[in-house]
């Protein structure tokens, strides 16, 4: 029999491993070429991995929650001797009139043939149907037990039919550590996948970058009016506030290119990029990610807004390709959506700066010597003091602030 091992392929962008989220097939299932067989989560995104072979699955190499390295076996597939006369083993049996027992028998026979074993007919034909509830331990519980070296077989489950629940594993963990079991629940969140990458990158940023922050309050009344006018002209292609701030930053980086750079510590050089690959912070169910709009300097404001919206949707759905989350040269962040005024943001290593805008609210503001109520927000810029001094950072932020207060001034630079 021709049994081939399908290994975890190179998922690109330097990824070396992935975590198995869930299997989409089981041992004995027939698979076709390019059929998704497993969902894995990398440091960048959740991905369904297709198999390059057709045949019958003979083994799954890993459980949900386990981590597998690139190049390590994912599953084994037998591509010859997959069926016998009168027994259909393809997935198309649904609705064909073949019973569930016959389908299981067909899979068992196919699997036995693959393994070179001729099954006894009595073993195949007279196996009684299982009845009653079947206790299946949750993958989350298995993962928690594995990470804390808890033997599930040694636990007396408190769930139905002795099912081991999460609280049983937590109690075992506390007992191993000599901690009395308490009623208080503790949630442990592994720093892996997206959370792990973000944690490592932010920690590295704080370790390596001598960061400084400048900020300024701005009158955003004109910005809101300009956005309303832009969107009234073409409602089908709306422009967000984040897109406008991003556009201002792109123009500002043309005047202050030192902020669109990285520091090459090995060679002792500041590397300034001619292209603006604009990252933006996006909060998703999987944690904070930073999608990147490549060559933002070549896009119109509407095109930039469209890409920001598309990448945000992909990030929240977990379908963002890894290539769309790397290579940024500058980051923008709208933390005003969280209802806060300001933030001393952490620079997205290895970039040199990040700009952010807080919530826009009514505040008293002096206009032509008179007190008025205006739409006011706070702009902040965190920058790497190795690439520039306060004059450059202040000049950039003042330029962005002037664009917010007088958006039509942009016409001279577009």
Short mmCIF file of C-alpha atoms in Angstrom, two decimals:
data_model
loop_
_atom_site.label_atom_id
_atom_site.label_comp_id
_atom_site.label_asym_id
_atom_site.label_seq_id
_atom_site.Cartn_x
_atom_site.Cartn_y
_atom_site.Cartn_z
CA UNK A 1 0.00 0.00 0.00
CA UNK A 2 1.19 3.51 -0.77
CA UNK A 3 1.01 5.40 2.53
CA UNK A 4 2.33 8.93 2.42
CA UNK A 5 2.91 11.38 5.24
CA UNK A 6 1.68 14.92 4.70
CA UNK A 7 3.89 17.33 6.65
CA UNK A 8 3.04 20.83 7.85
CA UNK A 9 4.04 23.04 4.92
CA UNK A 10 6.03 26.24 5.13
CA UNK A 11 3.36 28.87 5.85
CA UNK A 12 5.65 31.74 4.93
CA UNK A 13 7.01 34.87 6.65
CA UNK A 14 9.46 32.91 8.78
CA UNK A 15 6.81 30.93 10.68
CA UNK A 16 8.32 27.80 12.21
CA UNK A 17 5.32 26.17 13.89
CA UNK A 18 1.56 26.22 14.26
CA UNK A 19 -1.02 25.09 16.81
CA UNK A 20 -3.65 22.56 15.79
CA UNK A 21 -7.06 24.16 16.37
CA UNK A 22 -9.25 21.33 15.10
CA UNK A 23 -9.13 18.39 12.73
CA UNK A 24 -11.52 18.55 9.78
CA UNK A 25 -11.15 14.81 9.07
CA UNK A 26 -10.83 11.61 11.07
CA UNK A 27 -8.95 8.32 10.63
CA UNK A 28 -10.77 6.29 7.98
CA UNK A 29 -12.11 9.30 6.10
CA UNK A 30 -11.58 9.53 2.35
CA UNK A 31 -9.96 12.78 1.25
CA UNK A 32 -9.49 14.46 -2.10
CA UNK A 33 -6.64 16.56 -3.43
CA UNK A 34 -6.73 20.12 -1.99
CA UNK A 35 -9.37 19.21 0.59
CA UNK A 36 -8.89 21.15 3.87
CA UNK A 37 -8.00 18.63 6.56
CA UNK A 38 -6.95 20.68 9.58
CA UNK A 39 -7.29 24.20 10.94
CA UNK A 40 -4.10 25.56 12.48
CA UNK A 41 -3.31 28.83 14.19
CA UNK A 42 0.02 30.46 13.54
CA UNK A 43 1.49 33.56 15.08
CA UNK A 44 -0.20 35.47 12.25
CA UNK A 45 -3.61 33.93 11.51
CA UNK A 46 -5.91 30.91 11.57
CA UNK A 47 -5.46 28.82 8.41
CA UNK A 48 -7.19 25.76 6.94
CA UNK A 49 -4.48 23.51 5.47
CA UNK A 50 -5.36 21.43 2.36
CA UNK A 51 -3.91 17.98 1.72
CA UNK A 52 -2.05 17.41 -1.59
CA UNK A 53 -2.98 13.70 -1.77
CA UNK A 54 -6.18 11.74 -2.38
CA UNK A 55 -6.88 8.59 -0.42
CA UNK A 56 -7.87 7.38 3.04
CA UNK A 57 -6.59 8.95 6.25
CA UNK A 58 -4.69 6.34 8.27
CA UNK A 59 -3.28 8.49 11.07
CA UNK A 60 -3.51 11.97 12.59
CA UNK A 61 -0.24 13.17 14.09
CA UNK A 62 -1.29 15.52 16.86
CA UNK A 63 -4.26 16.51 18.98
CA UNK A 64 -6.20 19.75 19.05
CA UNK A 65 -4.23 22.23 21.13
CA UNK A 66 -0.83 20.71 20.37
CA UNK A 67 1.94 22.59 18.55
CA UNK A 68 3.55 21.13 15.44
CA UNK A 69 6.71 22.30 13.69
CA UNK A 70 6.96 23.08 9.99
CA UNK A 71 8.07 19.89 8.23
CA UNK A 72 6.69 17.57 10.92
CA UNK A 73 4.04 14.97 9.94
CA UNK A 74 0.43 16.18 10.06
CA UNK A 75 -1.42 13.10 8.82
CA UNK A 76 -0.87 9.90 6.84
CA UNK A 77 -2.84 9.09 3.69
CA UNK A 78 -3.08 5.78 1.85
CA UNK A 79 -3.69 6.22 -1.86
CA UNK A 80 -4.16 2.63 -3.06
CA UNK A 81 -6.53 -0.25 -2.24
CA UNK A 82 -9.05 2.11 -0.73
CA UNK A 83 -12.22 0.14 -1.36
CA UNK A 84 -13.55 -3.30 -2.14
CA UNK A 85 -16.46 -4.39 -4.34
CA UNK A 86 -19.79 -3.30 -2.95
CA UNK A 87 -18.35 -0.95 -0.36
CA UNK A 88 -18.27 2.77 -1.09
CA UNK A 89 -15.79 4.76 1.01
CA UNK A 90 -16.12 8.23 -0.47
CA UNK A 91 -17.73 11.13 1.40
CA UNK A 92 -20.60 11.08 -1.13
CA UNK A 93 -22.42 8.38 0.82
CA UNK A 94 -24.62 10.91 2.55
CA UNK A 95 -28.17 10.51 1.26
CA UNK A 96 -27.32 7.43 -0.83
CA UNK A 97 -29.28 5.00 1.33
CA UNK A 98 -26.17 3.42 2.86
CA UNK A 99 -26.47 3.14 6.62
CA UNK A 100 -24.04 4.71 9.08
CA UNK A 101 -22.96 1.22 10.14
CA UNK A 102 -22.17 0.28 6.53
CA UNK A 103 -20.14 3.45 6.12
CA UNK A 104 -18.14 2.70 9.27
CA UNK A 105 -17.62 -0.88 8.10
CA UNK A 106 -16.39 0.39 4.74
CA UNK A 107 -13.91 2.69 6.41
CA UNK A 108 -12.71 -0.08 8.73
CA UNK A 109 -12.23 -2.45 5.81
CA UNK A 110 -10.41 0.18 3.80
CA UNK A 111 -8.18 1.02 6.74
CA UNK A 112 -7.48 -2.66 7.38
CA UNK A 113 -6.59 -3.15 3.72
CA UNK A 114 -4.22 -0.21 3.87
CA UNK A 115 -2.50 -1.66 6.93
CA UNK A 116 -2.22 -5.08 5.26
CA UNK A 117 -4.63 -6.79 7.65
CA UNK A 118 -7.60 -8.84 6.47
CA UNK A 119 -10.38 -8.24 9.01
CA UNK A 120 -12.55 -11.05 10.24
CA UNK A 121 -16.04 -10.65 8.89
CA UNK A 122 -17.47 -11.20 12.32
CA UNK A 123 -15.38 -8.34 13.63
CA UNK A 124 -16.82 -6.06 10.98
CA UNK A 125 -20.39 -7.26 10.63
CA UNK A 126 -21.55 -8.04 14.14
CA UNK A 127 -20.00 -5.17 16.08
CA UNK A 128 -22.92 -3.80 18.10
CA UNK A 129 -23.94 -0.20 17.75
CA UNK A 130 -22.87 1.96 20.66
CA UNK A 131 -25.80 3.39 22.52
CA UNK A 132 -26.21 5.91 25.26
CA UNK A 133 -24.15 9.00 25.96
CA UNK A 134 -20.45 9.04 25.08
CA UNK A 135 -18.23 11.18 27.32
CA UNK A 136 -15.82 13.19 25.13
CA UNK A 137 -13.29 15.40 26.92
CA UNK A 138 -13.16 18.93 25.52
CA UNK A 139 -10.01 19.85 23.55
CA UNK A 140 -9.66 22.88 25.81
CA UNK A 141 -9.59 20.59 28.85
CA UNK A 142 -7.09 18.26 27.17
CA UNK A 143 -4.88 21.21 26.31
CA UNK A 144 -4.96 22.55 29.86
CA UNK A 145 -4.10 19.11 31.24
CA UNK A 146 -1.25 18.61 28.80
CA UNK A 147 0.31 21.99 29.54
CA UNK A 148 0.25 21.28 33.27
CA UNK A 149 1.29 17.60 33.07
CA UNK A 150 -2.00 16.27 34.42
CA UNK A 151 -2.87 12.65 33.59
CA UNK A 152 -6.53 12.72 32.57
CA UNK A 153 -6.81 8.95 33.08
CA UNK A 154 -6.10 9.39 36.76
CA UNK A 155 -8.90 11.90 37.33
CA UNK A 156 -12.41 11.13 38.51
CA UNK A 157 -14.55 13.44 36.40
CA UNK A 158 -17.37 15.36 38.01
CA UNK A 159 -19.38 15.67 34.79
CA UNK A 160 -22.05 13.36 33.35
CA UNK A 161 -20.89 9.72 33.09
CA UNK A 162 -17.64 10.67 34.80
CA UNK A 163 -16.69 13.24 32.18
CA UNK A 164 -13.58 15.19 33.17
CA UNK A 165 -14.38 18.89 33.26
CA UNK A 166 -12.14 21.93 33.34
CA UNK A 167 -12.67 22.41 37.05
CA UNK A 168 -11.41 18.86 37.64
CA UNK A 169 -8.14 19.66 35.85
CA UNK A 170 -7.80 22.99 37.68
CA UNK A 171 -8.28 21.19 41.00
CA UNK A 172 -5.57 18.69 40.04
CA UNK A 173 -3.19 21.50 39.07
CA UNK A 174 -3.72 23.28 42.37
CA UNK A 175 -3.24 20.02 44.24
CA UNK A 176 0.07 19.34 42.47
CA UNK A 177 1.33 22.78 43.45
CA UNK A 178 0.33 22.27 47.07
CA UNK A 179 -2.34 24.97 46.77
CA UNK A 180 -5.62 24.25 48.51
CA UNK A 181 -8.51 23.86 46.09
CA UNK A 182 -10.72 26.92 46.34
CA UNK A 183 -14.02 28.00 44.89
CA UNK A 184 -12.35 30.87 43.04
CA UNK A 185 -11.84 30.13 39.35
CA UNK A 186 -8.54 30.90 37.67
CA UNK A 187 -8.24 31.34 33.92
CA UNK A 188 -4.87 30.62 32.33
CA UNK A 189 -4.26 32.07 28.86
CA UNK A 190 -1.14 30.70 27.15
CA UNK A 191 1.04 33.35 25.52
CA UNK A 192 1.04 31.61 22.16
CA UNK A 193 -0.11 32.41 18.67
CA UNK A 194 -1.05 36.04 18.13
CA UNK A 195 -0.90 36.88 21.85
CA UNK A 196 2.59 35.41 22.10
CA UNK A 197 3.93 37.33 19.12
CA UNK A 198 2.42 40.61 20.34
CA UNK A 199 3.82 40.05 23.83
CA UNK A 200 7.30 39.33 22.49
CA UNK A 201 7.27 42.28 20.09
CA UNK A 202 6.05 44.79 22.66
CA UNK A 203 8.53 43.52 25.26
CA UNK A 204 11.35 43.81 22.75
CA UNK A 205 10.21 47.34 21.87
CA UNK A 206 10.43 48.41 25.51
CA UNK A 207 13.84 46.72 25.93
CA UNK A 208 15.54 48.10 22.83
CA UNK A 209 13.91 51.41 21.89
CA UNK A 210 14.63 54.62 23.84
CA UNK A 211 11.08 55.85 23.43
CA UNK A 212 9.79 59.39 23.89
CA UNK A 213 6.24 60.74 23.56
CA UNK A 214 4.84 64.11 22.47
CA UNK A 215 1.19 65.10 22.31
CA UNK A 216 -1.08 67.98 21.37
CA UNK A 217 -4.80 68.81 21.62
CA UNK A 218 -6.47 69.61 18.29
CA UNK A 219 -9.72 71.16 17.15
CA UNK A 220 -11.22 68.42 14.96
CA UNK A 221 -14.38 70.35 14.05
CA UNK A 222 -13.12 71.02 10.54
CA UNK A 223 -12.04 67.40 10.13
CA UNK A 224 -15.51 66.08 10.92
CA UNK A 225 -17.10 68.56 8.53
CA UNK A 226 -14.67 67.64 5.76
CA UNK A 227 -15.33 63.91 6.25
CA UNK A 228 -19.08 64.47 6.09
CA UNK A 229 -18.71 66.39 2.83
CA UNK A 230 -16.41 63.75 1.30
CA UNK A 231 -18.81 60.94 2.14
CA UNK A 232 -21.88 62.83 0.93
CA UNK A 233 -20.34 63.03 -2.54
CA UNK A 234 -19.81 59.25 -2.80
CA UNK A 235 -21.62 57.37 0.02
CA UNK A 236 -20.78 54.01 -1.57
CA UNK A 237 -17.08 54.59 -0.87
CA UNK A 238 -16.94 56.11 2.61
CA UNK A 239 -13.78 57.50 4.15
CA UNK A 240 -13.17 56.79 7.84
CA UNK A 241 -11.52 59.09 10.37
CA UNK A 242 -8.66 56.63 10.60
CA UNK A 243 -8.15 56.87 6.84
CA UNK A 244 -7.93 60.66 7.04
CA UNK A 245 -5.43 60.52 9.91
CA UNK A 246 -3.47 57.93 7.93
CA UNK A 247 -3.44 60.22 4.89
CA UNK A 248 -2.12 63.10 7.02
CA UNK A 249 0.62 60.85 8.40
CA UNK A 250 1.70 59.70 4.94
CA UNK A 251 2.09 63.33 3.84
CA UNK A 252 3.87 64.16 7.09
CA UNK A 253 6.38 61.36 6.56
CA UNK A 254 7.28 62.89 3.21
CA UNK A 255 8.40 66.00 5.13
CA UNK A 256 9.90 64.12 8.07
CA UNK A 257 11.22 60.84 6.59
CA UNK A 258 13.36 60.00 9.65
CA UNK A 259 10.21 58.70 11.35
CA UNK A 260 9.63 56.21 8.52
CA UNK A 261 12.67 54.17 9.44
CA UNK A 262 14.19 51.31 11.41
CA UNK A 263 17.44 50.97 13.33
CA UNK A 264 19.90 48.30 12.17
CA UNK A 265 21.66 47.63 15.45
CA UNK A 266 24.12 45.13 13.96
CA UNK A 267 25.46 47.64 11.45
CA UNK A 268 24.84 50.73 13.52
CA UNK A 269 22.69 52.40 10.88
CA UNK A 270 19.35 54.17 10.56
CA UNK A 271 17.53 52.72 7.55
CA UNK A 272 14.98 55.15 6.06
CA UNK A 273 12.33 53.66 3.75
CA UNK A 274 11.18 55.52 0.63
CA UNK A 275 7.88 53.60 0.71
CA UNK A 276 5.32 54.01 3.49
CA UNK A 277 4.02 50.60 4.53
CA UNK A 278 1.33 51.79 6.91
CA UNK A 279 0.37 49.56 9.82
CA UNK A 280 -2.74 50.15 11.89
CA UNK A 281 -3.81 48.63 15.18
CA UNK A 282 -6.91 46.41 14.95
CA UNK A 283 -8.60 44.76 17.91
CA UNK A 284 -9.92 41.28 17.06
CA UNK A 285 -11.35 38.30 18.98
CA UNK A 286 -7.89 36.73 18.69
CA UNK A 287 -6.16 39.75 20.19
CA UNK A 288 -4.41 42.85 18.89
CA UNK A 289 -3.04 42.60 15.35
CA UNK A 290 -1.41 45.18 13.08
CA UNK A 291 -2.36 44.76 9.41
CA UNK A 292 -0.19 46.64 6.94
CA UNK A 293 -1.22 48.67 3.88
CA UNK A 294 1.75 48.42 1.52
CA UNK A 295 2.84 51.50 -0.46
CA UNK A 296 0.25 53.75 1.16
CA UNK A 297 1.90 56.77 -0.47
CA UNK A 298 0.59 55.61 -3.86
CA UNK A 299 -3.08 55.38 -2.80
CA UNK A 300 -5.81 57.97 -2.90
CA UNK A 301 -7.67 58.66 0.33
CA UNK A 302 -10.63 56.53 -0.80
CA UNK A 303 -8.34 53.69 -1.86
CA UNK A 304 -6.56 53.89 1.48
CA UNK A 305 -9.91 53.81 3.32
CA UNK A 306 -11.02 50.78 1.31
CA UNK A 307 -7.85 48.83 2.15
CA UNK A 308 -8.11 49.73 5.83
CA UNK A 309 -11.68 48.43 5.88
CA UNK A 310 -10.89 45.24 3.98
CA UNK A 311 -7.87 44.36 6.13
CA UNK A 312 -9.80 45.07 9.33
CA UNK A 313 -12.56 42.67 8.27
CA UNK A 314 -10.04 39.96 7.39
CA UNK A 315 -8.24 40.45 10.71
CA UNK A 316 -11.45 40.04 12.70
CA UNK A 317 -12.39 36.92 10.73
CA UNK A 318 -8.93 35.43 11.24
CA UNK A 319 -8.33 35.15 7.47
CA UNK A 320 -5.63 37.78 7.14
CA UNK A 321 -2.61 36.35 5.23
CA UNK A 322 0.68 36.50 7.16
CA UNK A 323 2.20 38.70 4.44
CA UNK A 324 -0.37 41.39 5.30
CA UNK A 325 0.89 41.65 8.89
CA UNK A 326 4.59 42.20 8.30
CA UNK A 327 6.85 44.80 6.78
CA UNK A 328 5.29 47.91 8.32
CA UNK A 329 7.33 51.11 8.50
CA UNK A 330 4.93 53.31 10.52
CA UNK A 331 1.77 52.67 12.56
CA UNK A 332 -1.41 54.63 13.27
CA UNK A 333 -3.86 53.86 16.07
CA UNK A 334 -7.37 55.13 16.77
CA UNK A 335 -7.71 54.36 20.46
CA UNK A 336 -10.53 56.87 20.69
CA UNK A 337 -12.89 54.02 19.79
CA UNK A 338 -12.29 52.74 23.33
CA UNK A 339 -13.54 56.00 24.83
CA UNK A 340 -10.16 57.28 26.04
CA UNK A 341 -8.49 60.64 25.44
CA UNK A 342 -4.84 59.66 25.12
CA UNK A 343 -2.29 56.88 25.30
CA UNK A 344 1.48 56.53 25.55
CA UNK A 345 1.51 53.81 22.90
CA UNK A 346 4.30 51.26 22.55
CA UNK A 347 6.14 51.43 19.23
CA UNK A 348 5.59 48.42 16.98
CA UNK A 349 9.13 47.03 16.79
CA UNK A 350 11.18 47.40 14.60
CA UNK A 351 9.44 50.60 13.46
CA UNK A 352 10.48 54.02 14.76
CA UNK A 353 7.16 55.70 15.53
CA UNK A 354 3.44 55.32 16.14
CA UNK A 355 0.80 58.05 16.08
CA UNK A 356 -2.59 57.85 17.78
CA UNK A 357 -5.79 59.83 18.16
CA UNK A 358 -8.12 59.77 21.15
CA UNK A 359 -11.86 60.28 21.33
CA UNK A 360 -13.34 63.43 19.78
CA UNK A 361 -15.61 65.19 22.28
CA UNK A 362 -17.12 68.62 22.93
CA UNK A 363 -14.77 70.87 24.87
CA UNK A 364 -14.41 74.61 25.46
CA UNK A 365 -12.00 76.10 22.91
CA UNK A 366 -10.78 79.59 22.15
CA UNK A 367 -11.72 80.66 18.59
CA UNK A 368 -10.60 84.11 17.45
CA UNK A 369 -10.39 85.26 21.06
CA UNK A 370 -13.85 83.95 21.91
CA UNK A 371 -14.74 80.89 23.96
CA UNK A 372 -16.65 78.29 21.96
CA UNK A 373 -17.59 74.61 22.15
CA UNK A 374 -15.60 72.63 19.60
CA UNK A 375 -14.87 68.99 18.72
CA UNK A 376 -11.52 68.38 20.38
CA UNK A 377 -9.20 65.37 20.38
CA UNK A 378 -5.69 64.54 21.53
CA UNK A 379 -2.95 63.43 19.13
CA UNK A 380 0.09 61.56 20.45
CA UNK A 381 3.34 60.47 18.85
CA UNK A 382 5.68 57.92 20.40
CA UNK A 383 9.04 57.87 18.61
CA UNK A 384 12.46 56.25 18.76
CA UNK A 385 14.83 58.92 20.03
CA UNK A 386 17.70 57.24 18.19
CA UNK A 387 16.33 58.23 14.77
CA UNK A 388 15.50 61.85 15.51
CA UNK A 389 15.25 64.49 18.20
CA UNK A 390 12.28 66.36 19.59
CA UNK A 391 12.38 69.00 16.85
CA UNK A 392 11.64 66.46 14.12
CA UNK A 393 9.04 64.62 16.20
CA UNK A 394 7.35 67.87 17.21
CA UNK A 395 7.42 69.13 13.62
CA UNK A 396 5.75 65.99 12.34
CA UNK A 397 3.03 65.99 14.99
CA UNK A 398 2.37 69.70 14.45
CA UNK A 399 1.97 69.07 10.71
CA UNK A 400 -0.58 66.30 11.36
CA UNK A 401 -2.38 68.51 13.89
CA UNK A 402 -2.58 71.38 11.36
CA UNK A 403 -4.08 68.96 8.82
CA UNK A 404 -6.71 67.90 11.35
CA UNK A 405 -7.62 71.51 12.08
CA UNK A 406 -7.42 72.70 8.46
CA UNK A 407 -8.04 69.67 6.19
CA UNK A 408 -8.29 71.78 3.02
CA UNK A 409 -4.65 72.74 3.48
CA UNK A 410 -3.85 69.25 2.16
CA UNK A 411 -4.81 70.32 -1.35
CA UNK A 412 -1.45 72.02 -1.66
CA UNK A 413 0.38 68.73 -1.06
CA UNK A 414 -1.80 66.30 -3.05
#
